[in-house]
Short mmCIF file of C-alpha atoms in Angstrom, two decimals:
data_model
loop_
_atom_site.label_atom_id
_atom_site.label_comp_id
_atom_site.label_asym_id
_atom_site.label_seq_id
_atom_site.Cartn_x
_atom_site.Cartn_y
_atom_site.Cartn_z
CA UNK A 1 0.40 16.91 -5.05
CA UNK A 2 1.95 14.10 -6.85
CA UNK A 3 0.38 13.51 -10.75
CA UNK A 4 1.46 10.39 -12.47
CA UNK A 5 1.14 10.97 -16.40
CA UNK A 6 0.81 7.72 -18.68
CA UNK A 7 3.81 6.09 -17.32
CA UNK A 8 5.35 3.19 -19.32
CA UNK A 9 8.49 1.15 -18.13
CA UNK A 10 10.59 -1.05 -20.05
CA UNK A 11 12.82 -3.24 -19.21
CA UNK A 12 14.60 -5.04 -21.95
CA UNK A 13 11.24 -6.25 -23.58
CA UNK A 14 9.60 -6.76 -20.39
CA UNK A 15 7.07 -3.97 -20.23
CA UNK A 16 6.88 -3.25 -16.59
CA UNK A 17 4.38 -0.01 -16.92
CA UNK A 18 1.38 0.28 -18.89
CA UNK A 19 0.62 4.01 -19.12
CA UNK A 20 -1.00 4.19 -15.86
CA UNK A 21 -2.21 7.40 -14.25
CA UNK A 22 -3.44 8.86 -11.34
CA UNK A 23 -3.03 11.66 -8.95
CA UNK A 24 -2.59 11.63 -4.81
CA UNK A 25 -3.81 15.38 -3.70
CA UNK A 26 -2.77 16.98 -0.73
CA UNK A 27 -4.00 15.97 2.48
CA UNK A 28 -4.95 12.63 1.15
CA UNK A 29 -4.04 9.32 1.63
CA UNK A 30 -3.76 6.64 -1.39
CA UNK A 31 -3.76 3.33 -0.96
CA UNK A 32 -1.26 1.47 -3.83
CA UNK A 33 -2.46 -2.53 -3.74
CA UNK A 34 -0.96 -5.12 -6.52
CA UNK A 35 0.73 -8.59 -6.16
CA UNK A 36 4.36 -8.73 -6.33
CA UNK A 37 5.46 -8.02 -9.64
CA UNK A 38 2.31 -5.57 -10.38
CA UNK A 39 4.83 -2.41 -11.30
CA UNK A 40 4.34 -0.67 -7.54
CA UNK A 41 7.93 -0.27 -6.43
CA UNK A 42 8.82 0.91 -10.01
CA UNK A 43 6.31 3.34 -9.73
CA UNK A 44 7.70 4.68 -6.64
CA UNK A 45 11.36 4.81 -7.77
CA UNK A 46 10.41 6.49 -10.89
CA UNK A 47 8.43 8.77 -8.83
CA UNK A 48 11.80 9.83 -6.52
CA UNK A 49 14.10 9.97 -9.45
CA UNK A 50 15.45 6.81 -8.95
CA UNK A 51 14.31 5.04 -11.90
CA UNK A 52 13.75 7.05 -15.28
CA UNK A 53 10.72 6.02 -17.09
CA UNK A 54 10.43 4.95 -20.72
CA UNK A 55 7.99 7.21 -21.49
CA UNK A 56 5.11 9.32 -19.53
CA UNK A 57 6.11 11.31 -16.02
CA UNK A 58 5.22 11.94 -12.19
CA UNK A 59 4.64 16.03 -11.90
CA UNK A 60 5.54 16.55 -8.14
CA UNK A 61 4.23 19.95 -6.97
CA UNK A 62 4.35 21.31 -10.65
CA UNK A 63 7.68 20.13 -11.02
CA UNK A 64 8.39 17.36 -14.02
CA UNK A 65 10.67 14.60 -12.47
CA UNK A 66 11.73 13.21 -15.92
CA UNK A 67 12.50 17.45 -16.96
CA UNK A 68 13.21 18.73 -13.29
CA UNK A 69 14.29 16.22 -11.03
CA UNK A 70 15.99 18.31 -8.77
CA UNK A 71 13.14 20.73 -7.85
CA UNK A 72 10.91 17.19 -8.08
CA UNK A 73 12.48 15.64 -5.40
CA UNK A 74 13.32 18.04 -2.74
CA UNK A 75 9.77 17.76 -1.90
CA UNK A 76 9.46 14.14 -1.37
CA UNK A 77 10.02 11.64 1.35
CA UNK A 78 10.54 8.36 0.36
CA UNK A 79 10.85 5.35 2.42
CA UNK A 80 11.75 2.15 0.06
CA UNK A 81 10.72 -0.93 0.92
CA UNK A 82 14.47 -2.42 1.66
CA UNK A 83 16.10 0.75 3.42
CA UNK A 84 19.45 0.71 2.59
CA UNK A 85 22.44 3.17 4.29
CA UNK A 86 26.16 2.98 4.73
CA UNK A 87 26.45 0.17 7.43
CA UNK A 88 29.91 1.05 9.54
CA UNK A 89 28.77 3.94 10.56
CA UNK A 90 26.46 5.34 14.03
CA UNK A 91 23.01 6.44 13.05
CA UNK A 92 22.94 9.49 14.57
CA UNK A 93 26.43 10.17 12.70
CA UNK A 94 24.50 9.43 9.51
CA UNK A 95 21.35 11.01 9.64
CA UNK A 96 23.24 14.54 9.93
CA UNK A 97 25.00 13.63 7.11
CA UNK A 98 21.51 13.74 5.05
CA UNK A 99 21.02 16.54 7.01
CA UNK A 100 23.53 17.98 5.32
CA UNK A 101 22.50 17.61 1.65
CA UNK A 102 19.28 20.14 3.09
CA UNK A 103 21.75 22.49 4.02
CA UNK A 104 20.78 22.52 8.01
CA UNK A 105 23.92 22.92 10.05
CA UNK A 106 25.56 20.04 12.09
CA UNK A 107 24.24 21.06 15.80
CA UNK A 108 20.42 21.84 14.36
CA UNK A 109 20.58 18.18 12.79
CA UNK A 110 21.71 16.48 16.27
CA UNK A 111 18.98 18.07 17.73
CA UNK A 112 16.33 17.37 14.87
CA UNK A 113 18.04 13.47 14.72
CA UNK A 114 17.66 13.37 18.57
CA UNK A 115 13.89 14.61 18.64
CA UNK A 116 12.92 12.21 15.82
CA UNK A 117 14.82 9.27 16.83
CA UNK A 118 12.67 9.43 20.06
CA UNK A 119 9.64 10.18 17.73
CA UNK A 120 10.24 6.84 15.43
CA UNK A 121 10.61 5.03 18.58
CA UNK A 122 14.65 4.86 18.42
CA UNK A 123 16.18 6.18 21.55
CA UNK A 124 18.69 5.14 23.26
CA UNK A 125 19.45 3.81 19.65
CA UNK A 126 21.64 6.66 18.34
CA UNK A 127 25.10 6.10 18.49
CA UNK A 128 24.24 2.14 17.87
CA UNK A 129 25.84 1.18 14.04
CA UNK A 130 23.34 0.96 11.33
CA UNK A 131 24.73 -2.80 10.72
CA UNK A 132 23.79 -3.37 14.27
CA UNK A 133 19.87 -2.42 13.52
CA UNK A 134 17.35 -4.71 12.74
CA UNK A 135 15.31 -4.68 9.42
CA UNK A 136 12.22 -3.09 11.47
CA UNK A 137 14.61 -0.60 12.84
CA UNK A 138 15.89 0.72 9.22
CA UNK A 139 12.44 1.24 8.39
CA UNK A 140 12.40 3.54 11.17
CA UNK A 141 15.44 5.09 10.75
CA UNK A 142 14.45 5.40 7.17
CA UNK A 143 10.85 7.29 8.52
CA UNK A 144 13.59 9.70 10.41
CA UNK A 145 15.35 10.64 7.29
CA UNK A 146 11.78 11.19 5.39
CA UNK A 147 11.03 13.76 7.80
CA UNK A 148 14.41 15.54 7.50
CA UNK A 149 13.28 18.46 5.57
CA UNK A 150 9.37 18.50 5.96
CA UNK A 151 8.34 17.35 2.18
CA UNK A 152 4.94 18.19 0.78
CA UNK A 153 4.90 14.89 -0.34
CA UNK A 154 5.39 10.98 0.83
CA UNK A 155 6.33 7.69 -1.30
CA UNK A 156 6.35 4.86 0.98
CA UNK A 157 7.08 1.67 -0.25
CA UNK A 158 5.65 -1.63 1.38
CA UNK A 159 6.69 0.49 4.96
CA UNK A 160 5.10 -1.87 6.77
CA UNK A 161 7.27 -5.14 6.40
CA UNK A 162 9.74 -5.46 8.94
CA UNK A 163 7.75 -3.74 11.84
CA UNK A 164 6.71 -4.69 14.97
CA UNK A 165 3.14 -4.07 15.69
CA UNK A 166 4.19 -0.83 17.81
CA UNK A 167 5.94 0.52 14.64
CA UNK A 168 2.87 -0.30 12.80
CA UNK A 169 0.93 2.44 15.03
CA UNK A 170 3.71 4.36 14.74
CA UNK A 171 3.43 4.53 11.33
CA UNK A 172 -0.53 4.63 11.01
CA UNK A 173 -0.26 7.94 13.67
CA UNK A 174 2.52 9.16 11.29
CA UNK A 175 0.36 8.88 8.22
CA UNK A 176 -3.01 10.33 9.87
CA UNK A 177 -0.56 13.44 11.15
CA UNK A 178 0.91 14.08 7.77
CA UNK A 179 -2.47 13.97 6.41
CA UNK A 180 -4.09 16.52 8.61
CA UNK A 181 -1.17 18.52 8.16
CA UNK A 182 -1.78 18.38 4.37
CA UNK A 183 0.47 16.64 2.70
CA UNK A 184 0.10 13.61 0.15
CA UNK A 185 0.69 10.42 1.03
CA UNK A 186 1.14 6.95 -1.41
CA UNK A 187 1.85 4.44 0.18
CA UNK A 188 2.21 0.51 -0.85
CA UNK A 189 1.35 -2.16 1.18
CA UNK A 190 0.17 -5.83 0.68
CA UNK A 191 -1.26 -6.06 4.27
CA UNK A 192 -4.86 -4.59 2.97
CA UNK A 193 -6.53 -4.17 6.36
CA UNK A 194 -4.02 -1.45 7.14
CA UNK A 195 -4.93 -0.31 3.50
CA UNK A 196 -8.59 -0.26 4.12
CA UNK A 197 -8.24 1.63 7.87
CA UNK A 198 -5.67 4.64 6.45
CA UNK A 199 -6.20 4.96 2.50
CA UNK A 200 -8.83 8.08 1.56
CA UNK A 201 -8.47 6.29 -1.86
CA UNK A 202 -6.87 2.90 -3.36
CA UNK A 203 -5.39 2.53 -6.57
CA UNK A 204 -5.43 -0.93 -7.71
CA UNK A 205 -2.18 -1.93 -9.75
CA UNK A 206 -2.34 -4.90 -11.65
CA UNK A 207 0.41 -6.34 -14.34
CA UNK A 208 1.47 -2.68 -15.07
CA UNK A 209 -1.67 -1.50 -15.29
CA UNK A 210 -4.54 0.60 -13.32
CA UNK A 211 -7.69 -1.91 -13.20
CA UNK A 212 -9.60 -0.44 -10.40
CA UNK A 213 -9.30 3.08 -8.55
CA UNK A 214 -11.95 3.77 -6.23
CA UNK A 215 -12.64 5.94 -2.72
CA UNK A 216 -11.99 4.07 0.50
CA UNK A 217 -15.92 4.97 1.35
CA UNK A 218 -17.29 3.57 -1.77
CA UNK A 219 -15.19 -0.09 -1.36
CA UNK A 220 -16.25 0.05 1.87
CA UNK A 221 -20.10 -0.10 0.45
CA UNK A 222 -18.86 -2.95 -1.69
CA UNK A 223 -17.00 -4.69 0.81
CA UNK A 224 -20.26 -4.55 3.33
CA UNK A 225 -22.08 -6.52 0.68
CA UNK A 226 -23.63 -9.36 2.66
CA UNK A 227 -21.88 -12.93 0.84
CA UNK A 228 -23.21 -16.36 2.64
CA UNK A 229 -21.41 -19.06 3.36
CA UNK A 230 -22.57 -22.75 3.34
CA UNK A 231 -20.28 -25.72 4.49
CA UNK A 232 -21.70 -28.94 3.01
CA UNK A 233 -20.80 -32.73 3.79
CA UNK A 234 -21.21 -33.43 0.17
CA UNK A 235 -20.43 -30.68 -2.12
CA UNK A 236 -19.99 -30.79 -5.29
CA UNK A 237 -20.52 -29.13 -8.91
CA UNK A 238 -24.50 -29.96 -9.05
CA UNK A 239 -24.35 -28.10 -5.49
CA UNK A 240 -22.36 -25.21 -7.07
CA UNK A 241 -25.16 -25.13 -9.59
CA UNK A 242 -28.04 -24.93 -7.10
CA UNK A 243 -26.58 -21.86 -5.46
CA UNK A 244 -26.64 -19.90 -9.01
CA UNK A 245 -30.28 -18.40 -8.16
CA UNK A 246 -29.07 -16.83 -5.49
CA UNK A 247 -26.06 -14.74 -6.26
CA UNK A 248 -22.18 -15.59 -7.69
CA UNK A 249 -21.05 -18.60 -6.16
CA UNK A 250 -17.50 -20.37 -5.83
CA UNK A 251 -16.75 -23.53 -4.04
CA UNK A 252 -13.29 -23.77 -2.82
CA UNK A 253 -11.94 -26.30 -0.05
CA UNK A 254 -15.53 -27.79 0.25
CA UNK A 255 -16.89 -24.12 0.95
CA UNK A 256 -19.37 -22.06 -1.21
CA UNK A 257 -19.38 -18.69 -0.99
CA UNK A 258 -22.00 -16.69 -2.66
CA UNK A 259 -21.48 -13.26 -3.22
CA UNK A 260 -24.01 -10.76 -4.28
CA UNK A 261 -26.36 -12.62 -1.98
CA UNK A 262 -30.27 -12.48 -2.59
CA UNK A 263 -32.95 -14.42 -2.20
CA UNK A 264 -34.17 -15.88 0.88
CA UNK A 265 -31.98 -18.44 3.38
CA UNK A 266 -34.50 -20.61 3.51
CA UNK A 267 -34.71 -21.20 -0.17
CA UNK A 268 -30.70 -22.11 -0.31
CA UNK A 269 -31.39 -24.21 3.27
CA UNK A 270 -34.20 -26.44 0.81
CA UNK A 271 -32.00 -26.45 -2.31
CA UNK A 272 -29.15 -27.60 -0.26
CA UNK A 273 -30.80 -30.17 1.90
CA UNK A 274 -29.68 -32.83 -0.53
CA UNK A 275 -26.06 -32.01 -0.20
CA UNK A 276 -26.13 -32.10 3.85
CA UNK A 277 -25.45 -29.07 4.91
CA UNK A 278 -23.10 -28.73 7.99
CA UNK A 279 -23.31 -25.06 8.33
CA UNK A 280 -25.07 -21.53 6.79
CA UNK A 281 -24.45 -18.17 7.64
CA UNK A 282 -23.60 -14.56 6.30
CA UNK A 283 -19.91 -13.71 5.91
CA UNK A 284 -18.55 -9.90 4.85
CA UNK A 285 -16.43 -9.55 2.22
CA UNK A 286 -12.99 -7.83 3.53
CA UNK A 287 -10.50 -5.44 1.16
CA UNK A 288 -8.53 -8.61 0.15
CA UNK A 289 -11.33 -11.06 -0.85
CA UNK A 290 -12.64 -7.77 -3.30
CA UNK A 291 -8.77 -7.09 -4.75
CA UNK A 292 -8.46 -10.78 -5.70
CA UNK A 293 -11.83 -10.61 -7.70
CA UNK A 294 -10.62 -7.37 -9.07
CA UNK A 295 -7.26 -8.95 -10.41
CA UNK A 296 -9.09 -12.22 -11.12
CA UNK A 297 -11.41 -10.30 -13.43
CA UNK A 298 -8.20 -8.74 -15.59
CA UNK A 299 -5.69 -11.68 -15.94
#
């Protein structure tokens, strides 16, 4: 289980962290969702160790990492979102080299290293020099070293930049395995429809600061909230205002959208008849139209 206590982050006067917390349980899945800049990948690296918070803490398995970092972090995996590793060196060469910080002997980590490799889709890769990888295949090798010593507990940051759509499933089998197997999983990501199919739960992260957490079910009953959609040759701000008895509209690029639809079609259809209306229909709001009214509600 990973706890994060009322964490604040400074940096200089730049307050990166605004006492957020929230907890990722075992066997669960967490969704972490913010623009760039929101305070995710500080999170994270205060989280591993990496960073040391100005005040607050992450409580890994019972274990403080700001009073017991050591204990903390032998039960986490972390992938970061830039992996990086000495370069001059063969990957296999250097993944038993972690392998030797966990204590597991030289011919047990070739084997592990051999059997993952093949697992993170990177055989026939092994003796190839990490300079020589691509950025997609340091993610992987970076998913290798997470698994070295079977943590309780995964931080992966934005994991999914750099891969190919086969290390995308890779990674969305990954996560559903460590799940069942129950561990906990955060993971960041600003592709949201990978969010919405994996996260149990998403934690919305917005200028340093928590403004939404909510179950994956329960956005999904938001999400499925019929919006319509009505294309007009003439649109305009008296247009905007004859859509206001039928929901929330917003007219962008010559489109209104009205969310919280209700009322009949027809109605809008007569209301709208002065505008010329080019086309009407019911759209469903996705993960990423809901985040941006989250955020647009806390600037």
């Amino acid at each position: 289980m990973i706890r994060v206590e009322n964490l604040v982050k400074f940096y200089g006067n730049f307050q990166a962290l605004k006492g957020e917390s929230f907890t990722v349980n075992d066997g669960e899945i967490v969704g972490f969702v913010g623009l760039n800049g929101a305070g995710k990948t500080t999170t994270i690296k205060i989280a591993t160790g990496v960073l040391y918070p100005t005040s607050g803490d992450v409580v890994i398995d019972g274990y403080s990492i700001t009073k017991d970092k050591k204990k903390a972090s032998e039960n986490v995996g972390w992938v970061p979102e830039l992996p990086i590793f000495e370069q001059d060196v063969k990957a296999l060469d250097y993944f038993v080299y972690i392998a030797g910080y966990y204590k597991i002997p030289t011919n047990e980590a070739r084997s592990m290293g051999k059997r993952l490799f093949e697992e993170v889709g990177l055989s026939g890769r092994e003796n190839d020099k990490l300079k020589n990888y691509s950025q997609g295949m340091k993610k992987r090798f970076a998913l290798a070293v997470s698994l070295i010593s079977n943590p309780k507990n995964f931080l992966f940051d934005e994991v999914l930049n750099g891969l190919d759509p086969e290390g995308i499933q890779f990674f969305r089998n990954l996560a559903l395995r460590l799940k069942k197997e129950g561990k906990a999983i955060l993971f960041s990501s600003h592709i949201l429809s990978e969010v919405e199919s994996l996260a149990d739960r998403v934690v919305f992260l917005h200028k340093g600061k928590i403004v939404k957490e909510e179950r994956m079910e329960d956005l999904r009953k938001l999400v499925s909230t019929n919006a319509l959609r009505v294309i007009l040759n003439s649109p305009s701000e008296e247009a905007l205002k004859a859509c206001k008895d039928f929901g929330e509209p917003t007219l962008n690029n010559g489109v209104i959208i009205i969310q919280n639809f209700k009322g009949d079609l027809e109605d809008v259809v007569r209301a709208l008849k002065p505008y010329g209306i080019l086309d009407i229909g019911y759209v469903r709001q996705d993960l990423e139209s809901l985040f941006f009214q989250i955020i647009g509600g806390n600037q």
